[in-house]
Amino acid sequence: MSRLVSLCKRRGFVYPASEIYGGLNGFWDFGPLGVQLKNNLRDAWWHDMVECPPLGPDGKPLSIVGVDTAIIQHPKAWVASGHVGGFADLMVDCRETKNRYRADHIMVEEVLVAKKSGEVKSLGLFGYVDKDDLQKKLKKFVQKSGGGDIKYHEPSNPRPYTSLSTNERSQVIGPDAENPGTLTEPRAFNLMFHSYTGVFQDEDSKVYLRPETAQGIFLEYKNVLDSNRVRPPFGIAQVGKSFRNEVTPRNFIFRTREFEQMEMEFFCAPEDGLMWYEFWVAERLRWWEEQGVKKDNLFRHIIPESELSHYSKGTSDIEYRYPFTAPEFGELEGVAYRTDYDLKQHQEHSKVNLEYIDQEQNRRYIPHVVEPASGLTRGVLVLLCEAYQYDESRASPEWLKLKPSLAPIKVGIFPLVNKDGMPEVAEKLYLDLRKDYTCQYDAKQSIGKRYARMDEAGTPFCVTVDGDTLKDQAVTIRDRDTAQQERVALANVRAYVKEKLG
Ligand code: GAP
């Protein structure tokens, strides 16, 4: 993971936000390559969701339309959705270090130390978030408590901090603390950022930055229904920024405080909800595979009934095997059957009738909703993790095996040397190809270094104009994955790239 993070910084995929001021925890900026990759993933999703949605079980194309709703909505919308009252994590503060942790992330173990004499002594109750951090910390504690003749046991019996009694909690040494008893009791902490509209900053002018794009869709459901030729089953999709004041942002761009989501609410008749839920789980798994994610690295985690939100009749997380969760998996996308909960809530709070009148069947109902909700920025992380390759035998040991159509740069175009008519031919090709494909022209450094730079950017094809080009009107095209070169007629380069990109 640390190699990937440094590659991302070095090549301009992702930088820490506000870095010259020391960074801001939970915020990241996308650089030139990163924004291109993110846009490509977004466009692939939008294309496959809105412009060319999948075929339904009856073999006919589904009807899905797009919206782009405001980040700040009426504050009552967040009361209705349950986010004002309930969108909270239990968190724990450390009075010694001023660090804040999600209560469910802290594990606690009693660490026993065996002296060479055989005497066994307790070093105390240690809280930790990351087991590796605990090991480092223990080494220091063992040294402090008597020097080199002490060996510590591997901690072996972790318990969640939340399961401890108040008395036990008061003895825990916090994950980054030196002294026991500095962690607070778990307290609810609302994850929504807030601000104020207008001149006065009081409770009446308080507004929230949306913590999910989904609610904007529910708020526009009636307008979309009334102004378009759609009727259930149909979907409304949205891509955009969401904000959550996460207690513990971590793992690069996995959990951040500002992020992007790609969400679609699929409205259907109540009796069809479970069928569409299964349909979308299968469809979304298939889609991630189509983006180049290996089947083995994806996992459908069916949330047990006892853990479902009260309104959900089924939720599955599509999980990915991240380097920091391996061999286990972590969430990439959630597919939730949310029943009619959200629309009912908004109907009740807004007093606007949100029923659908089905004239064919002569009935009215509040549609049920199946929601595939995925992180765009988290999706970029998955693509990067999946694409990252390390191979000592290559000129650039680190390279990105991205699906060609998602790669930030599709074609690198180089004159072998910057003279003898080669730059002119290469520039002409560049001016032609860049109209349809993201290309990069590069005439600096040795050809090997230029290939290596393109490998690190995940560029699938590199076209080199060499000394023979002027005679045979052909160029070499190097394939990123095989590092093999092929001689292709200059006039056929466009067709070659088109065919390979599919
Ligand atoms: N509307 C439902 C919803 O928002 P969620 O599981 O909270 O559900 C959906 O979020 C997806 O959004 C997640 O699967 C994840 O990919 C992404 N996501 C959520 N919180 C995130 C965060 N703090 N940073 C990055 N991505 C996040």
PDB file of C-alpha atoms in Angstrom, residues 285 288-289 292-301 317-323 325-333 381-389 401:
ATOM      1  CA  LEU A 285     -20.710  -7.555  -9.362  1.00  0.00           C
ATOM      2  CA  TRP A 288     -16.921  -4.274 -11.420  1.00  0.00           C
ATOM      3  CA  GLU A 289     -15.453  -7.344 -13.088  1.00  0.00           C
ATOM      4  CA  GLY A 292     -10.930  -5.134 -14.758  1.00  0.00           C
ATOM      5  CA  VAL A 293     -11.383  -6.248 -11.154  1.00  0.00           C
ATOM      6  CA  LYS A 294     -10.635  -9.944 -10.743  1.00  0.00           C
ATOM      7  CA  LYS A 295     -13.566 -12.099  -9.643  1.00  0.00           C
ATOM      8  CA  ASP A 296     -11.460 -13.560  -6.834  1.00  0.00           C
ATOM      9  CA  ASN A 297     -10.921 -10.116  -5.369  1.00  0.00           C
ATOM     10  CA  LEU A 298     -14.644  -9.387  -5.179  1.00  0.00           C
ATOM     11  CA  PHE A 299     -16.990 -10.751  -2.564  1.00  0.00           C
ATOM     12  CA  ARG A 300     -20.699 -10.488  -1.910  1.00  0.00           C
ATOM     13  CA  HIS A 301     -21.203  -9.922   1.787  1.00  0.00           C
ATOM     14  CA  ASP A 317     -22.053  -5.183   0.293  1.00  0.00           C
ATOM     15  CA  ILE A 318     -19.877  -5.720  -2.735  1.00  0.00           C
ATOM     16  CA  GLU A 319     -16.476  -6.027  -1.136  1.00  0.00           C
ATOM     17  CA  TYR A 320     -12.946  -5.883  -2.496  1.00  0.00           C
ATOM     18  CA  ARG A 321      -9.784  -7.458  -1.159  1.00  0.00           C
ATOM     19  CA  TYR A 322      -7.753  -4.285  -0.429  1.00  0.00           C
ATOM     20  CA  PRO A 323      -4.071  -4.627   0.491  1.00  0.00           C
ATOM     21  CA  THR A 325      -7.809  -5.801   4.508  1.00  0.00           C
ATOM     22  CA  ALA A 326      -6.269  -8.864   2.840  1.00  0.00           C
ATOM     23  CA  PRO A 327      -6.901 -11.724   3.150  1.00  0.00           C
ATOM     24  CA  GLU A 328     -10.253 -10.240   4.189  1.00  0.00           C
ATOM     25  CA  PHE A 329     -12.406  -7.858   2.172  1.00  0.00           C
ATOM     26  CA  GLY A 330     -13.691  -4.302   2.673  1.00  0.00           C
ATOM     27  CA  GLU A 331     -16.712  -2.449   1.301  1.00  0.00           C
ATOM     28  CA  LEU A 332     -16.711  -1.034  -2.209  1.00  0.00           C
ATOM     29  CA  GLU A 333     -20.423  -0.701  -2.897  1.00  0.00           C
ATOM     30  CA  LEU A 381      -8.637   3.143  -5.149  1.00  0.00           C
ATOM     31  CA  VAL A 382      -9.870  -0.310  -6.149  1.00  0.00           C
ATOM     32  CA  LEU A 383      -8.744   0.229  -9.748  1.00  0.00           C
ATOM     33  CA  LEU A 384      -5.311   1.367  -8.576  1.00  0.00           C
ATOM     34  CA  CYS A 385      -4.891  -1.528  -6.122  1.00  0.00           C
ATOM     35  CA  GLU A 386      -5.987  -4.004  -8.774  1.00  0.00           C
ATOM     36  CA  ALA A 387      -3.760  -2.518 -11.484  1.00  0.00           C
ATOM     37  CA  TYR A 388      -0.589  -2.167  -9.408  1.00  0.00           C
ATOM     38  CA  GLN A 389       2.148  -4.530 -10.634  1.00  0.00           C
ATOM     39  CA  LYS A 401      -2.267  -2.731 -15.596  1.00  0.00           C
TER      40      LYS A 401
END
